[in-house]
Amino acid sequence: MSVLISHLRVCHRWAHLSRQIHSALYVQNQTIEQDSLSYCHDGISRKIAIVPRRHMSFETYNTYFSPESPPIRFAQNVLEGFHDMTGLPWWAALPLTTFIMRTVITLPITVYSHKVQHKVQALRPEVQQLSERLKTEVAYATKMYNWSPKYSKLKYRVTLKKLIRDLYIRDNCHPAKQFLILWVQLPLWVSMSFALRNMSGCLAIQGFKSEMLCPALATEGALWFSNLAVPDATFLLPLTFGIINLINVEIGTLRLEEPTKLMKGITWFLRGIIVMMVPIGSIVPSCMCLYWTSSSLFGLTQNLALKLPRVRRAVGIPASAGESPTPFKDMAEAARRKYFRKKI
């Protein structure tokens, strides 16, 4: 009987708690920032946090992507400053500003990444020698100290990892530094894109309207994109943007003789992102798509130029064993083998 009474008390407490949660979740005409429900069970006080569901709002957009956001305000000031200083129309000032900013900000970091990559590749013979020597020493220690095969493999992996890390520290060439460009170029790209979106008066939130901060965008276009404040109805700018980026990705795959599964997956992921960006480019203002196209064209030109040995020596990248004196000829031959020659 006492067990039944105890069970009924527990059921009563949980029913009361359920009613509390129900009334809190479905309360109307009341804003809940963050609250908690308290209840007592078996003499222990407990709390259940109620976290409100978040929605993209004008306040959120205004906090991170408005003209008052420091990175976006800086990008807008740079764009308007170059436009006013040169006196060029926006269709010419925007690509020129993009090329100058990429040259001053991202090109030195890209060159530095290539230098780090060269150092990492130069360490491969030394790493191979260390690996062979370590295998011999671990095999000797296994027999001497009667290590288990599992412990021997663990000892080999841990020691080799430490030795490689010491080599990277000695030559100041940690492989992660090769991706430093992403941490600079991506924020720059986002800041410039949202600055142009705000300048054109286009917001990503349905139901909100924004004042056009730069009315000259509507009249200083060219060719088929005469109004840079509206999307490109002809689809030519988004298609150009997509084609340039696809060429850039495919050029990167031509240097891989036998790509790994990981590299194949990354390549197909990048291809998918580029294909998705084409329809996105058709609904954003033409000034944004013109900036994307200009930035991609600079990236393609930069990658082709840095394949030339003369250019690499000029920017201080040392010669490597696998460097080709005729990179464009080798790329053309690799493209013919990959895309046009059937495998037998």
PDB file of C-alpha atoms in Angstrom, residues 7-262:
ATOM      1  CA  HIS A   7       4.033   5.965  -6.820  1.00  0.00           C
ATOM      2  CA  LEU A   8       0.914   8.178  -6.901  1.00  0.00           C
ATOM      3  CA  ARG A   9       2.858  11.049  -5.303  1.00  0.00           C
ATOM      4  CA  VAL A  10       5.588  10.813  -7.938  1.00  0.00           C
ATOM      5  CA  CYS A  11       2.989  10.776 -10.740  1.00  0.00           C
ATOM      6  CA  HIS A  12       1.303  13.831  -9.203  1.00  0.00           C
ATOM      7  CA  ARG A  13       4.614  15.722  -9.073  1.00  0.00           C
ATOM      8  CA  TRP A  14       5.445  14.933 -12.713  1.00  0.00           C
ATOM      9  CA  ALA A  15       1.916  15.884 -13.826  1.00  0.00           C
ATOM     10  CA  HIS A  16       2.301  19.226 -12.025  1.00  0.00           C
ATOM     11  CA  LEU A  17       5.712  19.723 -13.677  1.00  0.00           C
ATOM     12  CA  SER A  18       4.239  18.870 -17.100  1.00  0.00           C
ATOM     13  CA  ARG A  19       1.542  21.528 -16.651  1.00  0.00           C
ATOM     14  CA  GLN A  20       4.220  24.083 -15.706  1.00  0.00           C
ATOM     15  CA  ILE A  21       6.278  23.324 -18.808  1.00  0.00           C
ATOM     16  CA  HIS A  22       3.183  23.362 -21.026  1.00  0.00           C
ATOM     17  CA  SER A  23       2.058  26.760 -19.743  1.00  0.00           C
ATOM     18  CA  ALA A  24       5.587  28.184 -20.085  1.00  0.00           C
ATOM     19  CA  LEU A  25       6.088  26.945 -23.637  1.00  0.00           C
ATOM     20  CA  TYR A  26       2.737  28.134 -24.939  1.00  0.00           C
ATOM     21  CA  VAL A  27       2.443  31.433 -23.089  1.00  0.00           C
ATOM     22  CA  GLN A  28       1.101  34.143 -25.404  1.00  0.00           C
ATOM     23  CA  ASN A  29       1.831  37.867 -25.676  1.00  0.00           C
ATOM     24  CA  GLN A  30       4.897  37.524 -23.473  1.00  0.00           C
ATOM     25  CA  THR A  31       8.572  37.591 -24.426  1.00  0.00           C
ATOM     26  CA  ILE A  32      10.706  34.993 -22.638  1.00  0.00           C
ATOM     27  CA  GLU A  33      14.415  35.768 -22.720  1.00  0.00           C
ATOM     28  CA  GLN A  34      15.590  32.806 -20.677  1.00  0.00           C
ATOM     29  CA  ASP A  35      13.858  31.293 -17.697  1.00  0.00           C
ATOM     30  CA  SER A  36      13.848  28.166 -15.603  1.00  0.00           C
ATOM     31  CA  LEU A  37      11.254  26.041 -13.876  1.00  0.00           C
ATOM     32  CA  SER A  38      11.973  24.826 -10.362  1.00  0.00           C
ATOM     33  CA  TYR A  39      10.548  21.700  -8.800  1.00  0.00           C
ATOM     34  CA  CYS A  40      11.361  19.477  -5.860  1.00  0.00           C
ATOM     35  CA  HIS A  41      11.674  15.712  -6.158  1.00  0.00           C
ATOM     36  CA  ASP A  42      12.712  13.475  -3.261  1.00  0.00           C
ATOM     37  CA  GLY A  43      13.859  16.522  -1.318  1.00  0.00           C
ATOM     38  CA  ILE A  44      16.210  17.684  -4.110  1.00  0.00           C
ATOM     39  CA  SER A  45      15.587  21.010  -5.817  1.00  0.00           C
ATOM     40  CA  ARG A  46      15.930  20.833  -9.615  1.00  0.00           C
ATOM     41  CA  LYS A  47      15.662  23.351 -12.446  1.00  0.00           C
ATOM     42  CA  ILE A  48      14.772  23.027 -16.128  1.00  0.00           C
ATOM     43  CA  ALA A  49      16.046  25.823 -18.342  1.00  0.00           C
ATOM     44  CA  ILE A  50      13.759  27.127 -21.070  1.00  0.00           C
ATOM     45  CA  VAL A  51      15.786  28.559 -23.947  1.00  0.00           C
ATOM     46  CA  PRO A  52      13.801  30.622 -26.477  1.00  0.00           C
ATOM     47  CA  ARG A  53      13.983  29.763 -30.128  1.00  0.00           C
ATOM     48  CA  ARG A  54      16.170  32.206 -32.046  1.00  0.00           C
ATOM     49  CA  HIS A  55      15.163  33.808 -35.327  1.00  0.00           C
ATOM     50  CA  MET A  56      17.069  35.950 -37.788  1.00  0.00           C
ATOM     51  CA  SER A  57      15.797  39.463 -37.116  1.00  0.00           C
ATOM     52  CA  PHE A  58      16.599  42.998 -38.109  1.00  0.00           C
ATOM     53  CA  GLU A  59      18.329  43.470 -34.749  1.00  0.00           C
ATOM     54  CA  THR A  60      20.620  40.489 -35.420  1.00  0.00           C
ATOM     55  CA  TYR A  61      21.410  41.742 -38.907  1.00  0.00           C
ATOM     56  CA  ASN A  62      21.989  45.241 -37.576  1.00  0.00           C
ATOM     57  CA  THR A  63      24.424  43.919 -34.956  1.00  0.00           C
ATOM     58  CA  TYR A  64      26.721  41.974 -37.285  1.00  0.00           C
ATOM     59  CA  PHE A  65      26.127  43.132 -40.866  1.00  0.00           C
ATOM     60  CA  SER A  66      24.923  46.725 -40.691  1.00  0.00           C
ATOM     61  CA  PRO A  67      26.956  49.704 -41.926  1.00  0.00           C
ATOM     62  CA  GLU A  68      27.827  50.384 -38.276  1.00  0.00           C
ATOM     63  CA  SER A  69      29.660  47.070 -37.896  1.00  0.00           C
ATOM     64  CA  PRO A  70      33.412  47.954 -37.749  1.00  0.00           C
ATOM     65  CA  PRO A  71      34.663  45.524 -40.456  1.00  0.00           C
ATOM     66  CA  ILE A  72      31.839  46.411 -42.830  1.00  0.00           C
ATOM     67  CA  ARG A  73      32.192  50.125 -42.153  1.00  0.00           C
ATOM     68  CA  PHE A  74      35.918  49.840 -42.914  1.00  0.00           C
ATOM     69  CA  ALA A  75      35.193  48.024 -46.191  1.00  0.00           C
ATOM     70  CA  GLN A  76      32.605  50.625 -47.197  1.00  0.00           C
ATOM     71  CA  ASN A  77      35.004  53.473 -46.416  1.00  0.00           C
ATOM     72  CA  VAL A  78      37.703  51.819 -48.539  1.00  0.00           C
ATOM     73  CA  LEU A  79      35.333  51.338 -51.477  1.00  0.00           C
ATOM     74  CA  GLU A  80      33.970  54.871 -51.365  1.00  0.00           C
ATOM     75  CA  GLY A  81      37.452  56.305 -50.781  1.00  0.00           C
ATOM     76  CA  PHE A  82      38.899  54.662 -53.902  1.00  0.00           C
ATOM     77  CA  HIS A  83      35.832  55.678 -55.904  1.00  0.00           C
ATOM     78  CA  ASP A  84      36.124  59.331 -54.851  1.00  0.00           C
ATOM     79  CA  MET A  85      39.914  59.428 -55.185  1.00  0.00           C
ATOM     80  CA  THR A  86      40.088  57.969 -58.693  1.00  0.00           C
ATOM     81  CA  GLY A  87      36.919  59.577 -60.038  1.00  0.00           C
ATOM     82  CA  LEU A  88      36.160  56.390 -61.970  1.00  0.00           C
ATOM     83  CA  PRO A  89      32.619  55.053 -62.359  1.00  0.00           C
ATOM     84  CA  TRP A  90      31.688  52.188 -60.093  1.00  0.00           C
ATOM     85  CA  TRP A  91      31.985  49.520 -62.823  1.00  0.00           C
ATOM     86  CA  ALA A  92      35.724  50.359 -63.058  1.00  0.00           C
ATOM     87  CA  ALA A  93      36.444  51.517 -59.494  1.00  0.00           C
ATOM     88  CA  LEU A  94      35.104  48.303 -57.939  1.00  0.00           C
ATOM     89  CA  PRO A  95      37.409  45.869 -59.811  1.00  0.00           C
ATOM     90  CA  LEU A  96      40.349  48.257 -59.362  1.00  0.00           C
ATOM     91  CA  THR A  97      39.749  48.426 -55.605  1.00  0.00           C
ATOM     92  CA  THR A  98      39.467  44.643 -55.481  1.00  0.00           C
ATOM     93  CA  PHE A  99      42.778  44.129 -57.306  1.00  0.00           C
ATOM     94  CA  ILE A 100      44.584  46.652 -55.089  1.00  0.00           C
ATOM     95  CA  MET A 101      43.258  45.162 -51.847  1.00  0.00           C
ATOM     96  CA  ARG A 102      44.071  41.615 -52.947  1.00  0.00           C
ATOM     97  CA  THR A 103      47.572  42.719 -53.959  1.00  0.00           C
ATOM     98  CA  VAL A 104      48.269  44.553 -50.701  1.00  0.00           C
ATOM     99  CA  ILE A 105      46.552  42.195 -48.236  1.00  0.00           C
ATOM    100  CA  THR A 106      46.213  38.654 -49.575  1.00  0.00           C
ATOM    101  CA  LEU A 107      49.082  38.331 -52.075  1.00  0.00           C
ATOM    102  CA  PRO A 108      51.871  38.573 -49.434  1.00  0.00           C
ATOM    103  CA  ILE A 109      50.107  35.947 -47.308  1.00  0.00           C
ATOM    104  CA  THR A 110      49.723  33.670 -50.334  1.00  0.00           C
ATOM    105  CA  VAL A 111      53.440  33.987 -51.087  1.00  0.00           C
ATOM    106  CA  TYR A 112      54.216  33.193 -47.445  1.00  0.00           C
ATOM    107  CA  SER A 113      51.990  30.087 -47.665  1.00  0.00           C
ATOM    108  CA  HIS A 114      53.936  28.913 -50.726  1.00  0.00           C
ATOM    109  CA  LYS A 115      57.205  29.370 -48.828  1.00  0.00           C
ATOM    110  CA  VAL A 116      55.870  27.304 -45.927  1.00  0.00           C
ATOM    111  CA  GLN A 117      54.713  24.645 -48.375  1.00  0.00           C
ATOM    112  CA  HIS A 118      58.201  24.523 -49.916  1.00  0.00           C
ATOM    113  CA  LYS A 119      59.794  24.036 -46.488  1.00  0.00           C
ATOM    114  CA  VAL A 120      57.358  21.243 -45.613  1.00  0.00           C
ATOM    115  CA  GLN A 121      58.112  19.455 -48.884  1.00  0.00           C
ATOM    116  CA  ALA A 122      61.872  19.892 -48.320  1.00  0.00           C
ATOM    117  CA  LEU A 123      61.533  18.099 -44.966  1.00  0.00           C
ATOM    118  CA  ARG A 124      60.054  14.934 -46.483  1.00  0.00           C
ATOM    119  CA  PRO A 125      63.411  13.155 -47.087  1.00  0.00           C
ATOM    120  CA  GLU A 126      64.518  13.951 -43.536  1.00  0.00           C
ATOM    121  CA  VAL A 127      61.195  12.741 -42.142  1.00  0.00           C
ATOM    122  CA  GLN A 128      61.567   9.512 -44.130  1.00  0.00           C
ATOM    123  CA  GLN A 129      65.050   8.946 -42.716  1.00  0.00           C
ATOM    124  CA  LEU A 130      63.826   9.596 -39.184  1.00  0.00           C
ATOM    125  CA  SER A 131      60.954   7.174 -39.714  1.00  0.00           C
ATOM    126  CA  GLU A 132      63.254   4.349 -40.876  1.00  0.00           C
ATOM    127  CA  ARG A 133      65.722   4.953 -38.057  1.00  0.00           C
ATOM    128  CA  LEU A 134      62.927   5.081 -35.480  1.00  0.00           C
ATOM    129  CA  LYS A 135      61.497   1.775 -36.756  1.00  0.00           C
ATOM    130  CA  THR A 136      64.893   0.135 -36.153  1.00  0.00           C
ATOM    131  CA  GLU A 137      65.211   1.584 -32.669  1.00  0.00           C
ATOM    132  CA  VAL A 138      61.653   0.621 -31.693  1.00  0.00           C
ATOM    133  CA  ALA A 139      62.202  -2.931 -32.960  1.00  0.00           C
ATOM    134  CA  TYR A 140      65.386  -3.180 -30.877  1.00  0.00           C
ATOM    135  CA  ALA A 141      63.627  -1.778 -27.788  1.00  0.00           C
ATOM    136  CA  THR A 142      60.705  -4.191 -28.295  1.00  0.00           C
ATOM    137  CA  LYS A 143      63.032  -7.199 -28.080  1.00  0.00           C
ATOM    138  CA  MET A 144      65.098  -5.732 -25.256  1.00  0.00           C
ATOM    139  CA  TYR A 145      62.219  -4.656 -22.995  1.00  0.00           C
ATOM    140  CA  ASN A 146      59.670  -7.233 -24.198  1.00  0.00           C
ATOM    141  CA  TRP A 147      57.145  -4.641 -25.397  1.00  0.00           C
ATOM    142  CA  SER A 148      53.819  -5.775 -26.784  1.00  0.00           C
ATOM    143  CA  PRO A 149      53.111  -5.104 -30.507  1.00  0.00           C
ATOM    144  CA  LYS A 150      50.366  -2.660 -29.543  1.00  0.00           C
ATOM    145  CA  TYR A 151      52.670  -0.687 -27.237  1.00  0.00           C
ATOM    146  CA  SER A 152      55.449  -0.707 -29.847  1.00  0.00           C
ATOM    147  CA  LYS A 153      53.159   0.829 -32.489  1.00  0.00           C
ATOM    148  CA  LEU A 154      51.937   3.442 -30.013  1.00  0.00           C
ATOM    149  CA  LYS A 155      55.496   4.308 -29.009  1.00  0.00           C
ATOM    150  CA  TYR A 156      56.513   4.613 -32.660  1.00  0.00           C
ATOM    151  CA  ARG A 157      53.606   6.916 -33.568  1.00  0.00           C
ATOM    152  CA  VAL A 158      54.016   9.186 -30.533  1.00  0.00           C
ATOM    153  CA  THR A 159      57.791   9.504 -30.946  1.00  0.00           C
ATOM    154  CA  LEU A 160      57.613  10.118 -34.697  1.00  0.00           C
ATOM    155  CA  LYS A 161      54.945  12.766 -34.197  1.00  0.00           C
ATOM    156  CA  LYS A 162      57.158  14.546 -31.652  1.00  0.00           C
ATOM    157  CA  LEU A 163      60.195  14.381 -33.961  1.00  0.00           C
ATOM    158  CA  ILE A 164      58.220  15.819 -36.884  1.00  0.00           C
ATOM    159  CA  ARG A 165      56.844  18.567 -34.664  1.00  0.00           C
ATOM    160  CA  ASP A 166      60.404  19.434 -33.609  1.00  0.00           C
ATOM    161  CA  LEU A 167      61.399  19.692 -37.295  1.00  0.00           C
ATOM    162  CA  TYR A 168      58.497  22.043 -37.989  1.00  0.00           C
ATOM    163  CA  ILE A 169      59.522  24.208 -35.027  1.00  0.00           C
ATOM    164  CA  ARG A 170      63.159  24.196 -36.133  1.00  0.00           C
ATOM    165  CA  ASP A 171      62.308  25.386 -39.662  1.00  0.00           C
ATOM    166  CA  ASN A 172      59.265  27.472 -38.616  1.00  0.00           C
ATOM    167  CA  CYS A 173      57.020  25.748 -41.153  1.00  0.00           C
ATOM    168  CA  HIS A 174      54.027  24.194 -39.440  1.00  0.00           C
ATOM    169  CA  PRO A 175      51.657  22.917 -42.188  1.00  0.00           C
ATOM    170  CA  ALA A 176      48.739  24.816 -40.635  1.00  0.00           C
ATOM    171  CA  LYS A 177      50.406  28.063 -41.741  1.00  0.00           C
ATOM    172  CA  GLN A 178      49.629  27.107 -45.349  1.00  0.00           C
ATOM    173  CA  PHE A 179      45.957  27.846 -44.597  1.00  0.00           C
ATOM    174  CA  LEU A 180      46.582  31.246 -43.018  1.00  0.00           C
ATOM    175  CA  ILE A 181      45.222  32.868 -46.180  1.00  0.00           C
ATOM    176  CA  LEU A 182      41.734  31.511 -45.398  1.00  0.00           C
ATOM    177  CA  TRP A 183      41.611  33.371 -42.086  1.00  0.00           C
ATOM    178  CA  VAL A 184      42.347  36.643 -43.886  1.00  0.00           C
ATOM    179  CA  GLN A 185      40.634  36.291 -47.249  1.00  0.00           C
ATOM    180  CA  LEU A 186      37.297  34.960 -45.964  1.00  0.00           C
ATOM    181  CA  PRO A 187      36.604  37.827 -43.501  1.00  0.00           C
ATOM    182  CA  LEU A 188      37.694  40.311 -46.171  1.00  0.00           C
ATOM    183  CA  TRP A 189      35.340  38.721 -48.710  1.00  0.00           C
ATOM    184  CA  VAL A 190      32.406  38.755 -46.270  1.00  0.00           C
ATOM    185  CA  SER A 191      33.040  42.362 -45.204  1.00  0.00           C
ATOM    186  CA  MET A 192      33.283  43.625 -48.775  1.00  0.00           C
ATOM    187  CA  SER A 193      30.183  41.672 -49.830  1.00  0.00           C
ATOM    188  CA  PHE A 194      27.967  43.001 -47.043  1.00  0.00           C
ATOM    189  CA  ALA A 195      29.324  46.505 -47.478  1.00  0.00           C
ATOM    190  CA  LEU A 196      28.219  46.411 -51.127  1.00  0.00           C
ATOM    191  CA  ARG A 197      24.875  44.918 -50.127  1.00  0.00           C
ATOM    192  CA  ASN A 198      24.269  47.780 -47.698  1.00  0.00           C
ATOM    193  CA  MET A 199      25.447  50.387 -50.194  1.00  0.00           C
ATOM    194  CA  SER A 200      22.970  49.083 -52.767  1.00  0.00           C
ATOM    195  CA  GLY A 201      20.100  49.136 -50.248  1.00  0.00           C
ATOM    196  CA  CYS A 202      19.442  45.404 -50.482  1.00  0.00           C
ATOM    197  CA  LEU A 203      18.787  43.415 -47.304  1.00  0.00           C
ATOM    198  CA  ALA A 204      18.639  39.652 -46.954  1.00  0.00           C
ATOM    199  CA  ILE A 205      15.633  39.804 -44.584  1.00  0.00           C
ATOM    200  CA  GLN A 206      12.208  39.650 -46.142  1.00  0.00           C
ATOM    201  CA  GLY A 207       9.952  42.474 -45.035  1.00  0.00           C
ATOM    202  CA  PHE A 208      12.701  44.960 -44.237  1.00  0.00           C
ATOM    203  CA  LYS A 209      13.763  47.788 -46.497  1.00  0.00           C
ATOM    204  CA  SER A 210      17.023  49.681 -46.353  1.00  0.00           C
ATOM    205  CA  GLU A 211      18.051  53.045 -47.673  1.00  0.00           C
ATOM    206  CA  MET A 212      20.460  53.000 -50.605  1.00  0.00           C
ATOM    207  CA  LEU A 213      23.683  54.377 -49.145  1.00  0.00           C
ATOM    208  CA  CYS A 214      25.301  54.893 -52.546  1.00  0.00           C
ATOM    209  CA  PRO A 215      22.795  56.023 -55.214  1.00  0.00           C
ATOM    210  CA  ALA A 216      25.595  56.239 -57.799  1.00  0.00           C
ATOM    211  CA  LEU A 217      25.568  52.434 -58.047  1.00  0.00           C
ATOM    212  CA  ALA A 218      22.265  52.686 -59.920  1.00  0.00           C
ATOM    213  CA  THR A 219      23.755  54.832 -62.689  1.00  0.00           C
ATOM    214  CA  GLU A 220      27.457  53.952 -62.925  1.00  0.00           C
ATOM    215  CA  GLY A 221      27.248  50.471 -64.371  1.00  0.00           C
ATOM    216  CA  ALA A 222      28.336  49.336 -67.819  1.00  0.00           C
ATOM    217  CA  LEU A 223      27.308  47.061 -70.691  1.00  0.00           C
ATOM    218  CA  TRP A 224      24.439  44.803 -69.664  1.00  0.00           C
ATOM    219  CA  PHE A 225      24.792  45.594 -65.921  1.00  0.00           C
ATOM    220  CA  SER A 226      24.110  49.333 -66.175  1.00  0.00           C
ATOM    221  CA  ASN A 227      22.383  49.328 -62.754  1.00  0.00           C
ATOM    222  CA  LEU A 228      24.742  47.811 -60.168  1.00  0.00           C
ATOM    223  CA  ALA A 229      22.124  48.035 -57.409  1.00  0.00           C
ATOM    224  CA  VAL A 230      19.905  45.311 -58.905  1.00  0.00           C
ATOM    225  CA  PRO A 231      20.620  41.652 -59.791  1.00  0.00           C
ATOM    226  CA  ASP A 232      21.988  40.736 -63.199  1.00  0.00           C
ATOM    227  CA  ALA A 233      18.957  39.548 -65.159  1.00  0.00           C
ATOM    228  CA  THR A 234      21.099  38.098 -67.958  1.00  0.00           C
ATOM    229  CA  PHE A 235      22.911  35.631 -65.645  1.00  0.00           C
ATOM    230  CA  LEU A 236      26.212  36.491 -67.372  1.00  0.00           C
ATOM    231  CA  LEU A 237      28.026  37.803 -64.288  1.00  0.00           C
ATOM    232  CA  PRO A 238      27.098  34.795 -62.098  1.00  0.00           C
ATOM    233  CA  LEU A 239      28.085  32.383 -64.878  1.00  0.00           C
ATOM    234  CA  THR A 240      31.405  34.164 -65.383  1.00  0.00           C
ATOM    235  CA  PHE A 241      32.018  34.002 -61.644  1.00  0.00           C
ATOM    236  CA  GLY A 242      31.266  30.271 -61.577  1.00  0.00           C
ATOM    237  CA  ILE A 243      33.401  29.434 -64.634  1.00  0.00           C
ATOM    238  CA  ILE A 244      36.440  31.300 -63.279  1.00  0.00           C
ATOM    239  CA  ASN A 245      36.212  29.490 -59.949  1.00  0.00           C
ATOM    240  CA  LEU A 246      35.750  26.095 -61.604  1.00  0.00           C
ATOM    241  CA  ILE A 247      38.867  26.709 -63.715  1.00  0.00           C
ATOM    242  CA  ASN A 248      40.744  27.633 -60.545  1.00  0.00           C
ATOM    243  CA  VAL A 249      39.677  24.407 -58.831  1.00  0.00           C
ATOM    244  CA  GLU A 250      40.491  22.232 -61.849  1.00  0.00           C
ATOM    245  CA  ILE A 251      43.955  23.800 -62.173  1.00  0.00           C
ATOM    246  CA  GLY A 252      44.603  22.736 -58.594  1.00  0.00           C
ATOM    247  CA  THR A 253      43.664  19.138 -59.398  1.00  0.00           C
ATOM    248  CA  LEU A 254      46.012  18.907 -62.395  1.00  0.00           C
ATOM    249  CA  ARG A 255      49.064  18.824 -60.148  1.00  0.00           C
ATOM    250  CA  LEU A 256      47.826  15.733 -58.340  1.00  0.00           C
ATOM    251  CA  GLU A 257      49.074  12.599 -60.100  1.00  0.00           C
ATOM    252  CA  GLU A 258      47.132  10.214 -57.862  1.00  0.00           C
ATOM    253  CA  PRO A 259      44.738  12.169 -55.626  1.00  0.00           C
ATOM    254  CA  THR A 260      43.663  10.579 -52.369  1.00  0.00           C
ATOM    255  CA  LYS A 261      40.037   9.974 -51.423  1.00  0.00           C
ATOM    256  CA  LEU A 262      40.197  12.999 -49.136  1.00  0.00           C
TER     257      LEU A 262
END
